[in-house]
């Protein structure tokens, strides 16, 4: 709890000046719902496909198979990360080659055998530190967190974690990659974590190319399971996670958006192909609200509906939501390979809610089923 409190204080200062514009409407739009409020406590319930857990809401803004296939082609809060950067490491080189998609065609079955990246079985020069990469004519920075005692023959999970507005990779690393790393370690697991920095305050169209460039480099230089690449992020980080999920379904197995929005972010032409998806929204979040504009289908509610439709789920008349303790709704009748879940709670714009913080707990629970 002491570490979590420190994390809140360290990140709140950075976030305070940025959070109001991260999901706020563009200059030509006036549909801003204002700031989020605090949530309240709630009792534990489980009803049908809606699962809930007791706990108080933090509210407010906080930044706080068998065999092996081959391919050529409980919560611990982290301490606050600083923005001091660090010296960028030399960019590893790769030979390009085949694509990075993990499955030849069709949906990847649950529990599939790993599909190895081209970097498996080869010694790597990558260590845990910041690197630079040339992307879209610019030098961009990103941070790689490698497993302890890295095994070049083991296909690890890989997490692509995007920061919120006005922050850098240091802030995500300072939160132990949205507190996911301690969750994995508690289960005896390790993963490769990648955290890029945006070019300026916001994520843009060229950050799709950045994802492609970083993943091509990772594919050639480290051993990971190409069918278990996951993406997550908070606020604007949740928005670029959503943006990537709309046309990178072949590369990203599952994604979790933490307080995302479907507007004020560059969106490609959507392929409407399925992808496993989960997101969280505080029902008092005025920055990236559940509903920003019903007629224009803007807001987290419409992300959930879009993903449910893409994933073949049954669309309920109303998505169950919670204004108290968090409650997660699992859409029914979805493609078995593409579970779709939305978690709501009585709180504001935050990635830290309750003690313990349930958001990384539920995120890891969602990711590890694949």
CSV table of C-alpha atoms in Angstrom, one decimal, residues 29-345:
chain,number,residue,atom,x,y,z
A,29,UNK,CA,-16.1,19.9,-30.8
A,30,UNK,CA,-17.8,20.9,-27.6
A,31,UNK,CA,-19.0,17.6,-26.1
A,32,UNK,CA,-16.6,17.5,-23.1
A,33,UNK,CA,-18.1,16.0,-20.0
A,34,UNK,CA,-15.7,17.4,-17.5
A,35,UNK,CA,-13.7,15.8,-14.8
A,36,UNK,CA,-14.3,12.4,-13.2
A,37,UNK,CA,-15.5,11.9,-9.7
A,38,UNK,CA,-14.7,9.6,-6.9
A,39,UNK,CA,-16.2,6.1,-6.6
A,40,UNK,CA,-17.7,4.2,-3.6
A,41,UNK,CA,-17.4,0.8,-2.1
A,42,UNK,CA,-19.5,-2.1,-3.1
A,43,UNK,CA,-20.2,-5.7,-2.1
A,44,UNK,CA,-19.1,-8.8,-3.9
A,45,UNK,CA,-21.6,-10.3,-6.3
A,46,UNK,CA,-21.5,-12.8,-9.1
A,47,UNK,CA,-24.5,-12.9,-11.4
A,48,UNK,CA,-24.6,-14.7,-14.7
A,49,UNK,CA,-21.8,-13.4,-16.9
A,50,UNK,CA,-21.2,-10.4,-14.7
A,51,UNK,CA,-18.4,-10.8,-12.1
A,52,UNK,CA,-17.9,-8.3,-9.3
A,53,UNK,CA,-15.4,-7.9,-6.5
A,54,UNK,CA,-15.7,-5.9,-3.3
A,55,UNK,CA,-13.4,-3.0,-2.7
A,56,UNK,CA,-13.4,0.7,-2.6
A,57,UNK,CA,-12.8,2.8,-5.7
A,58,UNK,CA,-9.8,5.2,-5.7
A,59,UNK,CA,-11.5,7.6,-8.0
A,60,UNK,CA,-9.9,10.7,-9.5
A,61,UNK,CA,-7.0,10.8,-11.8
A,62,UNK,CA,-4.0,8.5,-11.2
A,63,UNK,CA,-1.1,7.8,-13.4
A,64,UNK,CA,0.2,6.1,-11.5
A,65,UNK,CA,-1.1,-27.5,-27.6
A,66,UNK,CA,1.7,-29.8,-27.9
A,67,UNK,CA,5.0,-29.6,-29.5
A,68,UNK,CA,6.5,-26.3,-30.8
A,69,UNK,CA,5.7,-24.7,-34.1
A,70,UNK,CA,8.2,-22.5,-35.8
A,71,UNK,CA,7.8,-19.3,-37.9
A,72,UNK,CA,10.2,-17.7,-40.3
A,73,UNK,CA,8.4,-14.9,-41.5
A,74,UNK,CA,-1.4,-9.8,-5.3
A,75,UNK,CA,-0.7,-6.7,-6.9
A,76,UNK,CA,2.5,-4.9,-6.3
A,77,UNK,CA,2.7,-1.3,-7.2
A,78,UNK,CA,5.9,0.0,-8.8
A,79,UNK,CA,7.7,3.1,-7.7
A,80,UNK,CA,7.2,6.2,-9.8
A,81,UNK,CA,9.4,6.5,-12.8
A,82,UNK,CA,11.3,9.6,-13.5
A,83,UNK,CA,11.7,11.4,-16.9
A,84,UNK,CA,15.4,11.6,-16.9
A,85,UNK,CA,15.7,9.3,-19.9
A,86,UNK,CA,19.1,7.6,-20.1
A,87,UNK,CA,21.6,6.8,-22.8
A,88,UNK,CA,20.1,5.1,-25.7
A,89,UNK,CA,21.6,1.7,-26.7
A,90,UNK,CA,22.7,0.8,-30.1
A,91,UNK,CA,20.0,-0.4,-32.4
A,92,UNK,CA,20.2,-4.1,-33.0
A,93,UNK,CA,20.2,-5.1,-36.6
A,94,UNK,CA,18.1,-7.8,-38.3
A,95,UNK,CA,17.9,-9.2,-41.7
A,96,UNK,CA,14.2,-8.6,-42.2
A,97,UNK,CA,12.7,-11.6,-43.8
A,98,UNK,CA,9.3,-13.2,-43.4
A,99,UNK,CA,6.4,-11.5,-41.7
A,100,UNK,CA,5.6,-11.6,-38.0
A,101,UNK,CA,2.1,-13.0,-38.0
A,102,UNK,CA,1.8,-16.0,-35.7
A,103,UNK,CA,-0.7,-18.1,-37.5
A,104,UNK,CA,-1.0,-18.9,-41.2
A,105,UNK,CA,-4.7,-18.2,-41.5
A,106,UNK,CA,-7.9,-18.2,-39.5
A,107,UNK,CA,-8.3,-17.8,-35.8
A,108,UNK,CA,-5.6,-19.0,-33.4
A,109,UNK,CA,-7.1,-21.8,-31.2
A,110,UNK,CA,-6.9,-21.3,-27.4
A,111,UNK,CA,-4.0,-23.1,-25.8
A,112,UNK,CA,-2.1,-23.4,-29.1
A,113,UNK,CA,1.5,-24.5,-29.2
A,114,UNK,CA,3.9,-21.5,-29.3
A,115,UNK,CA,5.1,-20.2,-32.6
A,116,UNK,CA,8.7,-19.1,-32.4
A,117,UNK,CA,10.0,-15.8,-33.6
A,118,UNK,CA,13.1,-15.8,-35.9
A,119,UNK,CA,15.2,-14.7,-32.9
A,120,UNK,CA,14.7,-18.0,-31.2
A,121,UNK,CA,17.8,-20.1,-30.9
A,122,UNK,CA,20.1,-17.2,-31.5
A,123,UNK,CA,22.1,-15.2,-29.0
A,124,UNK,CA,20.7,-11.7,-28.5
A,125,UNK,CA,22.5,-8.4,-27.9
A,126,UNK,CA,19.3,-6.9,-26.3
A,127,UNK,CA,19.4,-6.2,-22.6
A,128,UNK,CA,17.2,-4.3,-20.3
A,129,UNK,CA,17.6,-0.7,-21.2
A,130,UNK,CA,16.5,2.1,-23.6
A,131,UNK,CA,17.2,1.8,-27.3
A,132,UNK,CA,16.8,3.9,-30.4
A,133,UNK,CA,15.2,3.0,-33.7
A,134,UNK,CA,14.8,4.8,-37.0
A,135,UNK,CA,11.1,4.9,-37.9
A,136,UNK,CA,9.3,7.2,-40.4
A,137,UNK,CA,12.5,9.1,-40.8
A,138,UNK,CA,13.0,9.9,-37.1
A,139,UNK,CA,15.1,8.4,-34.3
A,140,UNK,CA,12.6,7.1,-31.8
A,141,UNK,CA,13.3,5.7,-28.3
A,142,UNK,CA,11.8,2.6,-26.7
A,143,UNK,CA,12.6,0.6,-23.6
A,144,UNK,CA,13.0,-3.2,-23.5
A,145,UNK,CA,12.7,-5.2,-20.2
A,146,UNK,CA,14.2,-8.6,-20.7
A,147,UNK,CA,13.5,-11.7,-18.5
A,148,UNK,CA,16.1,-12.5,-15.9
A,149,UNK,CA,18.4,-15.3,-17.1
A,150,UNK,CA,16.9,-14.9,-20.6
A,151,UNK,CA,16.7,-18.3,-22.5
A,152,UNK,CA,17.2,-17.9,-26.2
A,153,UNK,CA,15.2,-21.1,-26.8
A,154,UNK,CA,12.2,-20.1,-24.8
A,155,UNK,CA,9.3,-18.3,-26.6
A,156,UNK,CA,8.3,-15.7,-24.1
A,157,UNK,CA,5.1,-13.7,-24.1
A,158,UNK,CA,5.7,-10.1,-25.3
A,159,UNK,CA,3.8,-7.1,-24.0
A,160,UNK,CA,3.7,-3.8,-25.9
A,161,UNK,CA,2.8,-1.1,-23.3
A,162,UNK,CA,2.0,2.5,-24.3
A,163,UNK,CA,2.1,5.5,-22.0
A,164,UNK,CA,-0.5,8.1,-21.2
A,165,UNK,CA,-0.4,11.7,-22.5
A,166,UNK,CA,2.6,13.8,-21.4
A,167,UNK,CA,4.6,10.9,-20.2
A,168,UNK,CA,7.4,8.7,-21.5
A,169,UNK,CA,8.5,5.0,-21.3
A,170,UNK,CA,10.0,5.8,-17.9
A,171,UNK,CA,6.6,6.3,-16.4
A,172,UNK,CA,5.3,2.9,-17.6
A,173,UNK,CA,8.5,1.2,-16.5
A,174,UNK,CA,8.1,2.9,-13.2
A,175,UNK,CA,4.7,1.3,-12.8
A,176,UNK,CA,6.1,-2.1,-13.6
A,177,UNK,CA,4.4,-2.0,-16.9
A,178,UNK,CA,0.9,-1.2,-15.5
A,179,UNK,CA,1.7,-3.5,-12.6
A,180,UNK,CA,1.6,-6.5,-14.9
A,181,UNK,CA,5.2,-7.7,-14.3
A,182,UNK,CA,4.6,-8.5,-10.6
A,183,UNK,CA,1.4,-10.4,-11.5
A,184,UNK,CA,3.4,-12.6,-13.9
A,185,UNK,CA,6.2,-13.1,-11.4
A,186,UNK,CA,3.7,-14.2,-8.7
A,187,UNK,CA,2.6,-16.9,-11.1
A,188,UNK,CA,6.3,-17.9,-11.8
A,189,UNK,CA,6.2,-16.4,-15.3
A,190,UNK,CA,8.4,-13.9,-17.1
A,191,UNK,CA,7.8,-11.9,-20.3
A,192,UNK,CA,9.5,-9.4,-22.6
A,193,UNK,CA,8.1,-5.9,-22.0
A,194,UNK,CA,8.4,-3.2,-24.6
A,195,UNK,CA,7.6,0.4,-23.8
A,196,UNK,CA,7.9,3.0,-26.6
A,197,UNK,CA,7.9,6.8,-26.1
A,198,UNK,CA,5.7,9.0,-28.3
A,199,UNK,CA,7.0,11.8,-30.4
A,200,UNK,CA,5.7,14.6,-28.4
A,201,UNK,CA,2.6,14.6,-26.2
A,202,UNK,CA,0.3,12.3,-28.2
A,203,UNK,CA,0.3,9.1,-30.2
A,204,UNK,CA,-0.2,9.6,-33.9
A,205,UNK,CA,-0.5,7.8,-37.2
A,206,UNK,CA,3.2,7.2,-37.5
A,207,UNK,CA,3.1,5.3,-34.2
A,208,UNK,CA,1.5,2.4,-36.1
A,209,UNK,CA,4.7,2.3,-38.2
A,210,UNK,CA,6.7,2.5,-35.0
A,211,UNK,CA,4.9,-0.6,-33.7
A,212,UNK,CA,5.7,-2.4,-36.9
A,213,UNK,CA,9.3,-1.4,-36.9
A,214,UNK,CA,9.9,-2.3,-33.3
A,215,UNK,CA,8.2,-5.6,-33.7
A,216,UNK,CA,10.2,-6.5,-36.8
A,217,UNK,CA,13.3,-5.8,-34.9
A,218,UNK,CA,12.1,-7.9,-31.9
A,219,UNK,CA,11.1,-10.7,-34.2
A,220,UNK,CA,14.7,-11.0,-35.5
A,221,UNK,CA,16.5,-10.4,-32.2
A,222,UNK,CA,14.7,-12.1,-29.3
A,223,UNK,CA,12.8,-15.3,-28.7
A,224,UNK,CA,9.1,-14.7,-28.2
A,225,UNK,CA,5.8,-16.5,-29.1
A,226,UNK,CA,4.4,-14.7,-32.1
A,227,UNK,CA,1.0,-15.8,-31.2
A,228,UNK,CA,1.2,-14.3,-27.7
A,229,UNK,CA,1.9,-10.7,-28.4
A,230,UNK,CA,-0.3,-8.5,-26.1
A,231,UNK,CA,-0.9,-4.7,-26.0
A,232,UNK,CA,-2.1,-2.5,-23.2
A,233,UNK,CA,-2.0,1.1,-22.1
A,234,UNK,CA,-3.8,3.8,-20.0
A,235,UNK,CA,-5.7,6.8,-21.3
A,236,UNK,CA,-4.0,8.0,-24.5
A,237,UNK,CA,-2.0,4.7,-24.1
A,238,UNK,CA,-5.4,2.9,-24.1
A,239,UNK,CA,-6.4,4.9,-27.1
A,240,UNK,CA,-3.3,3.9,-29.2
A,241,UNK,CA,-3.9,0.3,-28.0
A,242,UNK,CA,-7.4,0.5,-29.4
A,243,UNK,CA,-6.2,2.1,-32.6
A,244,UNK,CA,-3.6,-0.7,-33.1
A,245,UNK,CA,-6.3,-3.3,-32.3
A,246,UNK,CA,-8.4,-2.2,-35.3
A,247,UNK,CA,-5.9,-3.3,-38.0
A,248,UNK,CA,-3.2,-5.3,-36.3
A,249,UNK,CA,-5.2,-8.4,-35.4
A,250,UNK,CA,-2.7,-10.7,-37.1
A,251,UNK,CA,0.1,-9.4,-34.8
A,252,UNK,CA,-1.7,-8.7,-31.5
A,253,UNK,CA,-3.4,-11.7,-29.9
A,254,UNK,CA,-5.3,-9.7,-27.2
A,255,UNK,CA,-5.4,-6.2,-26.0
A,256,UNK,CA,-6.5,-4.4,-22.8
A,257,UNK,CA,-7.4,-0.7,-22.9
A,258,UNK,CA,-7.3,1.0,-19.6
A,259,UNK,CA,-9.7,4.0,-19.7
A,260,UNK,CA,-9.6,4.3,-23.5
A,261,UNK,CA,-11.6,6.4,-26.0
A,262,UNK,CA,-12.4,6.0,-29.6
A,263,UNK,CA,-12.0,9.6,-30.7
A,264,UNK,CA,-9.2,12.2,-30.6
A,265,UNK,CA,-6.8,9.5,-31.7
A,266,UNK,CA,-5.7,8.6,-35.3
A,267,UNK,CA,-7.7,5.6,-36.5
A,268,UNK,CA,-6.8,3.6,-39.6
A,269,UNK,CA,-9.4,2.1,-41.9
A,270,UNK,CA,-10.8,-0.6,-39.6
A,271,UNK,CA,-10.5,-4.2,-40.9
A,272,UNK,CA,-13.3,-5.3,-38.5
A,273,UNK,CA,-11.5,-8.6,-38.0
A,274,UNK,CA,-11.8,-10.2,-34.6
A,275,UNK,CA,-9.4,-9.7,-31.7
A,276,UNK,CA,-9.6,-10.6,-28.0
A,277,UNK,CA,-10.4,-7.4,-26.1
A,278,UNK,CA,-10.9,-6.1,-22.6
A,279,UNK,CA,-11.1,-2.6,-21.3
A,280,UNK,CA,-11.8,-0.7,-18.1
A,281,UNK,CA,-13.8,2.5,-17.6
A,282,UNK,CA,-14.7,4.4,-14.5
A,283,UNK,CA,-18.3,5.5,-14.7
A,284,UNK,CA,-17.4,8.9,-13.3
A,285,UNK,CA,-14.6,9.4,-15.9
A,286,UNK,CA,-15.2,12.7,-17.6
A,287,UNK,CA,-11.9,12.5,-19.5
A,288,UNK,CA,-12.5,9.3,-21.4
A,289,UNK,CA,-16.1,8.7,-20.5
A,290,UNK,CA,-18.4,5.7,-21.0
A,291,UNK,CA,-20.5,7.8,-23.3
A,292,UNK,CA,-19.2,11.1,-24.8
A,293,UNK,CA,-21.7,11.4,-27.6
A,294,UNK,CA,-24.4,8.7,-28.1
A,295,UNK,CA,-25.4,9.9,-31.6
A,296,UNK,CA,-21.8,9.8,-32.9
A,297,UNK,CA,-21.1,6.6,-31.0
A,298,UNK,CA,-18.2,8.1,-29.1
A,299,UNK,CA,-17.1,6.7,-25.8
A,300,UNK,CA,-15.9,3.5,-24.2
A,301,UNK,CA,-19.3,1.9,-24.5
A,302,UNK,CA,-19.0,2.0,-28.3
A,303,UNK,CA,-15.5,0.4,-28.2
A,304,UNK,CA,-17.1,-2.5,-26.3
A,305,UNK,CA,-20.0,-2.8,-28.7
A,306,UNK,CA,-17.7,-2.6,-31.8
A,307,UNK,CA,-15.4,-5.4,-30.4
A,308,UNK,CA,-18.3,-7.5,-29.4
A,309,UNK,CA,-19.8,-7.3,-32.9
A,310,UNK,CA,-16.4,-8.0,-34.5
A,311,UNK,CA,-15.9,-11.0,-32.3
A,312,UNK,CA,-19.3,-12.6,-33.1
A,313,UNK,CA,-20.8,-12.0,-29.6
A,314,UNK,CA,-24.4,-11.5,-28.7
A,315,UNK,CA,-25.1,-7.8,-28.1
A,316,UNK,CA,-27.2,-7.2,-25.0
A,317,UNK,CA,-29.9,-4.6,-24.9
A,318,UNK,CA,-27.8,-2.9,-22.2
A,319,UNK,CA,-24.3,-3.6,-21.1
A,320,UNK,CA,-24.3,-4.1,-17.3
A,321,UNK,CA,-22.2,-1.5,-15.6
A,322,UNK,CA,-21.3,-0.7,-12.0
A,323,UNK,CA,-21.1,2.6,-10.2
A,324,UNK,CA,-19.7,1.0,-7.1
A,325,UNK,CA,-17.1,-1.8,-6.8
A,326,UNK,CA,-15.8,-3.0,-10.1
A,327,UNK,CA,-17.8,-5.4,-12.2
A,328,UNK,CA,-16.6,-7.2,-15.3
A,329,UNK,CA,-19.1,-8.2,-18.0
A,330,UNK,CA,-18.1,-11.0,-20.4
A,331,UNK,CA,-20.0,-10.8,-23.6
A,332,UNK,CA,-21.8,-14.1,-24.5
A,333,UNK,CA,-21.5,-16.4,-27.5
A,334,UNK,CA,-18.3,-14.7,-28.8
A,335,UNK,CA,-15.9,-16.6,-31.0
A,336,UNK,CA,-14.2,-19.0,-28.6
A,337,UNK,CA,-10.8,-17.6,-29.6
A,338,UNK,CA,-11.9,-14.0,-29.0
A,339,UNK,CA,-13.2,-13.4,-25.5
A,340,UNK,CA,-14.6,-9.9,-25.0
A,341,UNK,CA,-14.9,-8.2,-21.6
A,342,UNK,CA,-15.6,-4.8,-20.2
A,343,UNK,CA,-15.0,-3.8,-16.6
A,344,UNK,CA,-16.6,-0.8,-15.0
A,345,UNK,CA,-16.5,0.8,-11.6
